[in-house]
XYZ file of C-alpha atoms in Angstrom:
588
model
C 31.218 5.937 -3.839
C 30.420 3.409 -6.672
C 29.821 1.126 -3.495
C 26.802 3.568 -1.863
C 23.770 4.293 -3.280
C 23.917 7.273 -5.775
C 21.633 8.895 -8.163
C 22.147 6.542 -11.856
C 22.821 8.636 -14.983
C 22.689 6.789 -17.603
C 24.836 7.111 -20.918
C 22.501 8.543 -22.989
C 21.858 10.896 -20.403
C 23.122 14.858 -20.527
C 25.047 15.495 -17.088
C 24.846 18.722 -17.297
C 21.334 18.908 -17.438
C 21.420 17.535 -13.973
C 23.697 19.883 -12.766
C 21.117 22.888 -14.342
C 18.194 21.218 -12.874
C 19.785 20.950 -9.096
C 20.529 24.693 -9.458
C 16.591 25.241 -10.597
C 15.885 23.045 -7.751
C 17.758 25.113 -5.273
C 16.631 28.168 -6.599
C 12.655 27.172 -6.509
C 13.040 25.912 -2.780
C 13.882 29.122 -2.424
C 10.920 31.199 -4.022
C 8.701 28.337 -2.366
C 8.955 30.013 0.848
C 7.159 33.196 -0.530
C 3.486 32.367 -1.092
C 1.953 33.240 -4.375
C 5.489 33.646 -6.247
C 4.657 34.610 -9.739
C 6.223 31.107 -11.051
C 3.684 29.274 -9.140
C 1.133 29.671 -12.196
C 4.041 28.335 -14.514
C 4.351 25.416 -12.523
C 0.636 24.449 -12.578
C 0.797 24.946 -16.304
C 3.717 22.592 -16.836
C 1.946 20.257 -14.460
C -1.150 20.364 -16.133
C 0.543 19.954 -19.663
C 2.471 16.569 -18.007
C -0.622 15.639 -17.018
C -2.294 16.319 -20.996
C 0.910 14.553 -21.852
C 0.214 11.039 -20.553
C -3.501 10.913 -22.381
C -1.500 11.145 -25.845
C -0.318 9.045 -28.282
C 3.461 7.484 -28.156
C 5.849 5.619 -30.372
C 6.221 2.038 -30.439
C 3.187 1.565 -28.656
C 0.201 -0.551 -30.240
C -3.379 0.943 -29.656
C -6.634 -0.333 -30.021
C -9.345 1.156 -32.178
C -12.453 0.398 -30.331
C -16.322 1.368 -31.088
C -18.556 1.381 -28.161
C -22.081 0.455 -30.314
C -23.788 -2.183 -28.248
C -21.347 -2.176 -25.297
C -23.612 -4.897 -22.994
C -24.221 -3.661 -19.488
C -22.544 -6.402 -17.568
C -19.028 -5.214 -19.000
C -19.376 -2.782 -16.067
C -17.599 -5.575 -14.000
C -14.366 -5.681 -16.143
C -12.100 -3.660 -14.576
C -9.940 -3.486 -16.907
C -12.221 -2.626 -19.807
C -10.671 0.395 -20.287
C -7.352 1.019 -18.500
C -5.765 -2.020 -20.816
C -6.162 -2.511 -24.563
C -6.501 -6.513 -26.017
C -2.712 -6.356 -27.529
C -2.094 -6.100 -23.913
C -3.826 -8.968 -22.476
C -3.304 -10.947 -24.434
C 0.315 -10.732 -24.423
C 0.208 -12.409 -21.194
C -0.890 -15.819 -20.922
C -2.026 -16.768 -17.574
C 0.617 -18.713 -15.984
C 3.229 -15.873 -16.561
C 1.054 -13.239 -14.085
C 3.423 -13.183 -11.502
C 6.005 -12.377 -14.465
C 5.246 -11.222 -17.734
C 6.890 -9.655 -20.223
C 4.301 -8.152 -22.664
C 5.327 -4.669 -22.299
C 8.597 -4.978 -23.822
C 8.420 -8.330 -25.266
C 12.293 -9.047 -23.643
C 13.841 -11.063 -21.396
C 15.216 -8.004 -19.126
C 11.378 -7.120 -18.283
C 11.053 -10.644 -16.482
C 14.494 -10.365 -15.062
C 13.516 -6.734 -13.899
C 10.458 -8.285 -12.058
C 12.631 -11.077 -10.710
C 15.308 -8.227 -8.970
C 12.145 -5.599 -7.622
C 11.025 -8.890 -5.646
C 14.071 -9.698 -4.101
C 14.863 -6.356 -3.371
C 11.751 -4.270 -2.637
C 9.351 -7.155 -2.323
C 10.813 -8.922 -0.125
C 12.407 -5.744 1.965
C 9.506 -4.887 2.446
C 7.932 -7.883 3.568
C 10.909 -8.238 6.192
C 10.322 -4.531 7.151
C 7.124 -4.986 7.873
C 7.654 -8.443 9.437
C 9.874 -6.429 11.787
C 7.170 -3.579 12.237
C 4.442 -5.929 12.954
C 6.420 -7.732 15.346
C 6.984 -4.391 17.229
C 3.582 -3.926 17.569
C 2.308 -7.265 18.349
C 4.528 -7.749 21.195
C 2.383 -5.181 23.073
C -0.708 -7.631 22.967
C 1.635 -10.565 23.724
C 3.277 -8.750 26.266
C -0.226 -7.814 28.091
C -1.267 -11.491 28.413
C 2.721 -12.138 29.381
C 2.865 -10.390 32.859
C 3.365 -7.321 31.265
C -0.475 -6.143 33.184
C 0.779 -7.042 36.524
C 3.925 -5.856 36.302
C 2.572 -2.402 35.466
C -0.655 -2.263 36.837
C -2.560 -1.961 33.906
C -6.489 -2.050 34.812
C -10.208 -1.437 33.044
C -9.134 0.182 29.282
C -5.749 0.763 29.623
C -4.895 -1.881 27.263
C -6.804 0.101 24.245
C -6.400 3.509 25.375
C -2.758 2.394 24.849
C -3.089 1.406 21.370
C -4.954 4.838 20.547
C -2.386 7.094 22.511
C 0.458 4.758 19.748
C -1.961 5.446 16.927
C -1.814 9.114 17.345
C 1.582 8.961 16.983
C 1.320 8.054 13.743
C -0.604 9.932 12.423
C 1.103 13.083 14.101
C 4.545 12.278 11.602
C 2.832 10.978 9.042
C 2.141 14.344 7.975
C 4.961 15.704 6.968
C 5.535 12.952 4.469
C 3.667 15.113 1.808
C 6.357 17.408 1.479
C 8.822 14.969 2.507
C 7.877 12.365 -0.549
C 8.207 13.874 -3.707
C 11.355 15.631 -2.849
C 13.645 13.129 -0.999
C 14.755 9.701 -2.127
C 13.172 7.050 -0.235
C 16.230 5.008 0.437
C 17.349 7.677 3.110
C 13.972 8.821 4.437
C 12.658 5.102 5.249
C 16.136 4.079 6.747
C 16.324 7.180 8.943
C 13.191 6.948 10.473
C 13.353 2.872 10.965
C 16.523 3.851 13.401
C 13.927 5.794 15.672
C 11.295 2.698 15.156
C 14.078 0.742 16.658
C 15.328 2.610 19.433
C 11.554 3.108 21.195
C 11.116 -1.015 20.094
C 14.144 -0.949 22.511
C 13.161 1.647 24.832
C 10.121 -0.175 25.466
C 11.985 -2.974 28.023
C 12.725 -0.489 30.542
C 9.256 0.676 30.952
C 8.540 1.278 34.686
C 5.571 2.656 34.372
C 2.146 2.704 32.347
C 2.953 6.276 31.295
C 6.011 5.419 30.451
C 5.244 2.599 28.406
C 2.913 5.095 25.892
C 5.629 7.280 25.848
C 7.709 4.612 24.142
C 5.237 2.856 22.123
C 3.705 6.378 20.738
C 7.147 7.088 19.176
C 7.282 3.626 17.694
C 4.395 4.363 15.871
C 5.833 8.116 14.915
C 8.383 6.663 13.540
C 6.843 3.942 11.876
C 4.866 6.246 10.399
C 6.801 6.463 7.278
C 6.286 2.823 6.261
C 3.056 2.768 4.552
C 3.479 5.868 2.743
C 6.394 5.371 1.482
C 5.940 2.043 0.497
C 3.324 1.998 -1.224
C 4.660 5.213 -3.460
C 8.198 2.890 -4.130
C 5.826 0.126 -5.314
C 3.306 1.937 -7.101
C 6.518 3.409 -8.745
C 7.771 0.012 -10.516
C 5.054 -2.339 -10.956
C 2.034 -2.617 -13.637
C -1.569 -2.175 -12.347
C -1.904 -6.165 -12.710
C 1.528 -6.841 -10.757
C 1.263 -4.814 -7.673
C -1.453 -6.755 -5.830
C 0.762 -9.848 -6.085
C 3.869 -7.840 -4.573
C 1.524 -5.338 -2.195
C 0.447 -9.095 -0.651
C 4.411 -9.262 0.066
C 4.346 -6.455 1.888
C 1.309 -7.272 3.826
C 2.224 -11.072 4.675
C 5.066 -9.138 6.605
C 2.351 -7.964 8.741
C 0.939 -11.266 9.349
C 4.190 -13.486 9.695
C 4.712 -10.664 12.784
C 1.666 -11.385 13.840
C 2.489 -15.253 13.773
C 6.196 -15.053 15.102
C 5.575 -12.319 17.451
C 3.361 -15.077 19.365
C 5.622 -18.225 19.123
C 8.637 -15.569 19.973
C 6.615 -14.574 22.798
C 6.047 -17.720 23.960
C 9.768 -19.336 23.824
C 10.937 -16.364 25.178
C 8.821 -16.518 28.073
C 9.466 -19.665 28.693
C 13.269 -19.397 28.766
C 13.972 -16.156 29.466
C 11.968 -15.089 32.078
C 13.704 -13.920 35.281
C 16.962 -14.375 33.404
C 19.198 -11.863 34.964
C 16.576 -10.214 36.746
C 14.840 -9.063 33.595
C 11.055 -10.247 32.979
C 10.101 -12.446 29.999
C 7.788 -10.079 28.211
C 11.185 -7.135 28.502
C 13.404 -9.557 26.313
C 10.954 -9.324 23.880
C 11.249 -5.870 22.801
C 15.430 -6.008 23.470
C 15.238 -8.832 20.524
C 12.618 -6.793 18.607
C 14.916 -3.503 19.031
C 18.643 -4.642 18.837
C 18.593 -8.293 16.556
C 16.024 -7.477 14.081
C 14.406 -4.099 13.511
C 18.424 -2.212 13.478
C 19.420 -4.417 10.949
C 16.426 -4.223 8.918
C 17.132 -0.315 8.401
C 20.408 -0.746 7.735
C 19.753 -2.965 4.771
C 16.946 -0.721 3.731
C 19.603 2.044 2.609
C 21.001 -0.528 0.087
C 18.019 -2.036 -1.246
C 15.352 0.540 -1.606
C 16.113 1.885 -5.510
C 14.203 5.053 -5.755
C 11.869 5.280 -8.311
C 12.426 4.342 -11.954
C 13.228 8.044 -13.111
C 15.405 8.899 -10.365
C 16.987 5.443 -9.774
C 19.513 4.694 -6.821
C 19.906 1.007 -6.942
C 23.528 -0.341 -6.784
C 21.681 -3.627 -8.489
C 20.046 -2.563 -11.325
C 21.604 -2.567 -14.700
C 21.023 0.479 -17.057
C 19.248 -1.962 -19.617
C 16.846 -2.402 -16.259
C 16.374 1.242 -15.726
C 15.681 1.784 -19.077
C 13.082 -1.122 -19.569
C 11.490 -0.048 -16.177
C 11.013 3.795 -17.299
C 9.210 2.182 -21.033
C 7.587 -0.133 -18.627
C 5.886 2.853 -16.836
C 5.392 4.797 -20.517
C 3.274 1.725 -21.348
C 1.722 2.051 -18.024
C 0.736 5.863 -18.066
C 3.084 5.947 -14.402
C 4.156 8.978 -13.754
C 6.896 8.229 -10.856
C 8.774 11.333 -10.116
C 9.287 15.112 -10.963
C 11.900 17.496 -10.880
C 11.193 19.710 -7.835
C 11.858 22.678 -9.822
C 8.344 21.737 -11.044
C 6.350 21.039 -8.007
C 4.087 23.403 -6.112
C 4.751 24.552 -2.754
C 3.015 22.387 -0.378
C 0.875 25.552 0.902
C -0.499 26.161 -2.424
C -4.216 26.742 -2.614
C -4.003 24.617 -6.210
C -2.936 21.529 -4.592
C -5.969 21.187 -1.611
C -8.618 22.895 -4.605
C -7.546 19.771 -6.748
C -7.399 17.373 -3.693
C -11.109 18.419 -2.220
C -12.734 19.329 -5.083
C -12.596 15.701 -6.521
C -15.099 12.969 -5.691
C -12.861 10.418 -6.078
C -10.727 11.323 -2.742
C -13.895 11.330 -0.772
C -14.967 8.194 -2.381
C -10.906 6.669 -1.296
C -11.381 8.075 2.347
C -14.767 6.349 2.757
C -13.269 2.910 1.267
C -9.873 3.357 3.029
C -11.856 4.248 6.386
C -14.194 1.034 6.160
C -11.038 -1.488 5.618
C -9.422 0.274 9.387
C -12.770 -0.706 11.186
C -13.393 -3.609 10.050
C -10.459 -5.288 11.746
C -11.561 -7.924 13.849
C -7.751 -9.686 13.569
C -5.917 -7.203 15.324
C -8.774 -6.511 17.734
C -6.738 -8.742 20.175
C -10.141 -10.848 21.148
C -9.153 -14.116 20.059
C -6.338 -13.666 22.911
C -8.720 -12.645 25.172
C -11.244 -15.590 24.408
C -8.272 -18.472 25.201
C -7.300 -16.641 28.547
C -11.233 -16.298 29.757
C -12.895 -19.695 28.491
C -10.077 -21.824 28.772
C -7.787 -23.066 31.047
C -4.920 -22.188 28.694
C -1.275 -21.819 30.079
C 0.891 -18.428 28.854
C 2.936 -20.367 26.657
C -0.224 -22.218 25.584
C -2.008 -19.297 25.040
C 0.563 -17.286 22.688
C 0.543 -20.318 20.933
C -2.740 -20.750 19.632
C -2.799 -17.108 19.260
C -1.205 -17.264 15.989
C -3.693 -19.630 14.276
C -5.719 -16.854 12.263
C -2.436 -15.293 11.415
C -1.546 -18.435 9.744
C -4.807 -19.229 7.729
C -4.606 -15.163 7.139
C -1.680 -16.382 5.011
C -3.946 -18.209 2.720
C -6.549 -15.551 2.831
C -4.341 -12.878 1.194
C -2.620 -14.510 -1.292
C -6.107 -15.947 -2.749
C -7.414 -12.308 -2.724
C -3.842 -10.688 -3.827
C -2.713 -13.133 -6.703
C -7.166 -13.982 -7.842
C -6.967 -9.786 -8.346
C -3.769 -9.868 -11.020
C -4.620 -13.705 -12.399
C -7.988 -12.560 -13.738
C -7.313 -8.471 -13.424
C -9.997 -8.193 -11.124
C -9.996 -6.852 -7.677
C -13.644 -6.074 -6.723
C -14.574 -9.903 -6.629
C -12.464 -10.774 -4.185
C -12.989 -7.506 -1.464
C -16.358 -8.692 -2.102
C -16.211 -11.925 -1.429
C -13.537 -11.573 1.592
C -15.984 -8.723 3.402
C -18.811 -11.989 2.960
C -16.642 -13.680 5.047
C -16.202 -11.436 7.779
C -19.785 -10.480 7.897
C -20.256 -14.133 8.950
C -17.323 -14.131 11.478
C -18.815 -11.246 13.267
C -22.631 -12.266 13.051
C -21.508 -15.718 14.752
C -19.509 -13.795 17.254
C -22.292 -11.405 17.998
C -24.464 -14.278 18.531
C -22.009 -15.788 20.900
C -24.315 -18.948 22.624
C -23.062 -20.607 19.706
C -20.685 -24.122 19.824
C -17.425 -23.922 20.737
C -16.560 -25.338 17.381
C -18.568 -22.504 15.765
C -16.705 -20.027 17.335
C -13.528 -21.728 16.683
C -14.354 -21.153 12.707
C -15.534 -17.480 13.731
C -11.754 -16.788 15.097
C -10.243 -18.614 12.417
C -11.273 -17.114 9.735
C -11.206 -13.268 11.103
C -8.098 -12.692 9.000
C -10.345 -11.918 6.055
C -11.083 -8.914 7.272
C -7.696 -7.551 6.406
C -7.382 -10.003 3.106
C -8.542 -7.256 0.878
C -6.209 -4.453 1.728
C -3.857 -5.684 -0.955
C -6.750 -5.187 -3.767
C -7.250 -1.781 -1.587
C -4.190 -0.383 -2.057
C -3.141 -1.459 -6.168
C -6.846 0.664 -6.255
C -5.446 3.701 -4.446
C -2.124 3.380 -6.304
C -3.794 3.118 -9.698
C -6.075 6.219 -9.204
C -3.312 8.373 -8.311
C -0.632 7.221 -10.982
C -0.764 10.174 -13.535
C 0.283 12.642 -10.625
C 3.463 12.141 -8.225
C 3.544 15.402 -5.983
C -0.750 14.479 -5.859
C -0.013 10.980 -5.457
C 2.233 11.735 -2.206
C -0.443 14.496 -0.425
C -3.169 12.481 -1.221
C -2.350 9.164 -0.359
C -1.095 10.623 3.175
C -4.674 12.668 3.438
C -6.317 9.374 2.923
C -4.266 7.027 5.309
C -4.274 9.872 7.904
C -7.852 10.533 8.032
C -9.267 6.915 7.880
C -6.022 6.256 10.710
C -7.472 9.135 12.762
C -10.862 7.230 13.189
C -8.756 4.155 14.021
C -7.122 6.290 17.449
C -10.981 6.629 18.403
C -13.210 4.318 16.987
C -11.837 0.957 18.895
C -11.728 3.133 21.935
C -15.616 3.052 21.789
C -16.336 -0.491 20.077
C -13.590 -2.367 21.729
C -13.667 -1.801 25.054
C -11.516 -3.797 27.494
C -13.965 -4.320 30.293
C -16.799 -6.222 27.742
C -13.914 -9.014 27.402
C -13.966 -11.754 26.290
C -17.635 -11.346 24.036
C -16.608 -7.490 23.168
C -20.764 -7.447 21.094
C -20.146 -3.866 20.284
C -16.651 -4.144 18.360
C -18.132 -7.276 16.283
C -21.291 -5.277 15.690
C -19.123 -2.616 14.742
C -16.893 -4.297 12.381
C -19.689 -6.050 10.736
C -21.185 -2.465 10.001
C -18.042 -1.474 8.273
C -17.537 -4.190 6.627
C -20.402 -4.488 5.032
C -20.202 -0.754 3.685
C -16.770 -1.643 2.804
C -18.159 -4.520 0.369
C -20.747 -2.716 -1.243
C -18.478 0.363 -1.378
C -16.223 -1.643 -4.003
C -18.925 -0.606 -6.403
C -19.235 2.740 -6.106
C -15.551 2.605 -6.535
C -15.277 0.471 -9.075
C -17.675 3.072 -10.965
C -15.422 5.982 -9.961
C -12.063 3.606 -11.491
C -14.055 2.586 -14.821
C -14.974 6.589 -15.676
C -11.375 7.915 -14.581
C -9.682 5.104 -16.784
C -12.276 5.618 -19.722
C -11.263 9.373 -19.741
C -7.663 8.110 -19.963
C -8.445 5.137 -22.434
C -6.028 6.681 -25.292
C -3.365 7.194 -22.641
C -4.357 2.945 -21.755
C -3.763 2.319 -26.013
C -7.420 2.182 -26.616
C -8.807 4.857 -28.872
C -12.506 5.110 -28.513
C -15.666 6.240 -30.066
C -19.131 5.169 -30.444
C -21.082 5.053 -34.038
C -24.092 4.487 -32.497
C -24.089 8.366 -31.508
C -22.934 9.798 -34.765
C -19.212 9.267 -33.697
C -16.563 7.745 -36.102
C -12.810 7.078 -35.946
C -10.759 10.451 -34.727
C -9.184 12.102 -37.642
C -5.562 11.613 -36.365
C -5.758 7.638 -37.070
C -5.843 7.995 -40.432
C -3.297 10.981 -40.774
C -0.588 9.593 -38.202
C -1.061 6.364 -37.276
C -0.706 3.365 -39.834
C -2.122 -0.383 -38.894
C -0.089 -3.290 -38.360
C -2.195 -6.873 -38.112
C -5.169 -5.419 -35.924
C -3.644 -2.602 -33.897
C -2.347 0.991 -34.940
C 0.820 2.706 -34.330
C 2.267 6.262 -34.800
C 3.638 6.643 -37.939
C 7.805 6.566 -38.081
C 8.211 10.475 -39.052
C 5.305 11.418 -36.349
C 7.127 9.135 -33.734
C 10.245 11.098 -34.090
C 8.665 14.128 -33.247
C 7.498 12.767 -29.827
């Protein structure tokens, strides 16, 4: 057993309050399937009193007394005005982003950091290294024989795509309930095992119908990826770690963009016809048996949870320990017991969901960064095959070139957001970039060197999602069962308009110049840059309302205001930051 992942209890830990709580669990999932069970306004008053919870004052945590009186405009660009105090940035100086220790002020926090890389950073990165490959095999496999061999013709190519989309949005759904409730090192895993056997299905494909068939149950099974994910990784890193490690995860992405092409190519070249069995076939059989079944297997292992339900077979208790005061510091709240969540069908949930601005304001920005893609538009591919006498092996060769300086594109935007805790200047200043890729492509009787640059630097359409996502995580921190629905609401709507959109802008037939996808993208893109602010509005209010819970009491004398009452009755100061008093620390 001690060799299998299992549910860490640590010393100081009652077990018999775990055995109490899985009876309470059974019990509730029981009363959850009767709508409008009289505990139901229990639970939303325990939730809401968490919730009060993490917007109070703790022990052994140093806050900042801060007036407001002259507060300049321009300190509406510092992001993290108000969801850090100084103590806290301080603490870290510069060259220690990547790993800092100024929560706990140990050596366990850095060695903490240095164990969630190897293990969920760089999982992840291979997971979605194998994911990515899966999918760009299909465009590699099109310009591979693939067409021919099943007579693909006008838009089947991405009518395709939006039949495999659909898929995942279809499964992604359940992932609500799913989330909150099941550890993530057996839902991930389990679902990776389907991923694998359609990756593998896909050689045999005989047909065009067929072929969908497969690939939209790679993508239903794949659904679980993002969403999952990005709740395990919002679950152990700091608000100015996570777009360093979330740039793991997405470099994944573009090494299968890279490999998928060079694969493609070797392949090709030395496996075609081998035993009867066309090039672009051996493809997904590697994709499928060598790399994406392994990759699950090793996902049961490695994936450890969430800090207050931890499964790791690698983390110390001293680890666990400095990861749950980690997410104290943090105001994280990773987990609940599901004797306290709400059934999934409760009218409190969706109220809470819709009713807020900032979800709409999430869907628009999460919507924008889907249709903006130029770099998985497949064009590039389609411009080497059309204007150039290019061979196959040639061609999937050079197709990798924007995937490489993509590389470069996301870590500047990833690691610039936590070096100088800022994340707007860099969506802004990577949308820039694709505005000018797609203006010179909609142009078009431009040099050939010009549109060389165009391609080249297309990747920066996708350099931002990083800084995208550490937002998303960050809004929805103080709320787990919330943090699940909504995060799947928001990936599943702005996905939707990614099954239909390209459809329309990205037609097939207008190959190679495709002006209405570039026109398109350079629409979106532009909202999606001058969306940051309207976002970044919506992050500074929702962090100033939870500035005590970020160690920064506030008030403003130039309105009358003074100190709050409790600083002086339970809080004592120590150099130039306060702390709860000993006896009123105990209490806590």
């Amino acid at each position: 057993m001690r060799f299998l992942p299992h549910l860490r209890v640590l010393p100081e830990e009652k077990i018999e309050n775990y055995s109490s709580d899985a009876s309470v669990s059974s019990a509730d999932l029981h009363e959850e399937a009767s709508p409008g069970s009289k505990d139901e306004g229990t639970k939303v008053e325990a939730l809401e009193h968490e919730n009060q919870n993490t917007n109070a004052v703790h022990g052994g945590i140093p806050y900042e007394l801060r007036d407001e009186k002259g507060r300049r405009w321009w300190k509406f660009f510092d992001e993290f005005e108000y969801r850090s105090n100084s103590e806290y940035k301080k603490s870290r100086n510069w060259y220690t982003f990547l790993y800092p220790n100024h929560t706990t002020q140990t050596k366990a926090e850095r060695r903490l950091l240095y164990k969630l890389d190897l293990m969920i950073g760089m999982y992840f990165l291979m997971l979605c290294w194998s994911k990515s490959l899966d999918l760009n095999n299909y465009s590699n496999a099109y310009f591979s024989h693939m067409r021919e061999d099943l007579n693909m013709a006008n838009n089947d190519y991405i009518n395709t795509v939006a039949i495999s989309n659909v898929g995942a949005i279809v499964l992604q759904l359940p992932f609500m309930y799913l989330l909150p409730r099941f550890p993530s090192h057996l839902i991930l895993p389990i679902m990776d095992l389907g991923w694998s056997f359609f990756t593998f299905a896909c050689y045999r494909a005989n047909s065009l119908a067929e072929l969908r068939a497969y690939r939209f149950f790679v993508s239903a099974f794949g659904s679980a990826y993002y969403p999952v994910s990005q709740y395990v990784l919002g679950s152990w890193y700091a608000p100015d770690e996570i777009s360093s490690r979330v740039c793991l995860f997405f470099c994944g992405q573009l090494l299968g963009g890279v490999t998928s092409g060079l694969l493609q190519a070797r392949t090709f070249q030395d496996l075609d016809g081998v035993r009867g069995i066309a090039g672009w076939r051996w493809m997904f059989l590697i994709d499928g048996i060598a790399i994406s079944i392994p990759c699950a297997i090793i996902g049961y292992f490695v994936i450890p949870g969430i800090p207050s339900k931890c499964y790791s077979l690698f983390l110390s208790d001293d680890e666990i320990r400095v990861a749950r005061e980690r997410n104290k510091r943090n105001q994280i709240k990773d987990g609940v017991e599901k004797s306290q969540l709400l059934p999934l069908w409760s009218k409190k949930i969706w109220k809470k969901m819709f009713l807020t601005p900032t979800f709409w304001v999430l869907v628009i920005f999460d919507t924008c960064s889907w249709n903006n893609m130029t770099a998985f538009s497949g064009s590039f591919l389609f411009w080497l095959q059309h204007d150039h006498d290019y061979s196959v092996v040639t061609i999937n060769n050079l197709g990798v070139l924007p995937a490489c300086l993509g590389f470069v594109f996301v870590f500047v935007c990833a690691w610039g957001a936590d070096l100088f805790r800022c994340k707007w200047i860099f969506m802004v200043f990577s949308q820039a970039m694709n505005c000018i890729s797609c203006a010179i492509l909609i142009k078009w009787d431009v040099s050939n060197s010009a549109k060389w640059f165009a391609f080249l630097i297309t990747y920066f359409s996708v350099a931002a999602s990083p800084c995208l996502w550490s937002f998303i995580n960050d809004f929805l921190r103080l709320d787990p069962q919330m943090r699940a629905v909504t995060w799947i609401a928001i990936y599943t709507f702005s996905q939707s308009t990614y099954a239909w959109i390209p459809t329309l802008a990205w037609k097939t037939v207008e190959q190679p110049r495709f002006k209405t996808g570039y026109t398109v993208s350079l629409i979106f893109s532009a909202i999606y840059g001058l969306w940051t602010f309207v976002v970044l509005y919506f992050y500074k209010r929702h962090e100033k309302k939870h500035a005590l819970g970020n160690g920064i009491i506030l008030y403003n004398s130039e309105n009358g205001q003074c100190a709050p009452e409790f600083v002086n009755s339970q809080m004592e100061k120590r150099g130039d930051y306060y702390y709860l008093k000993e006896a009123d620390s105990d209490k806590q």
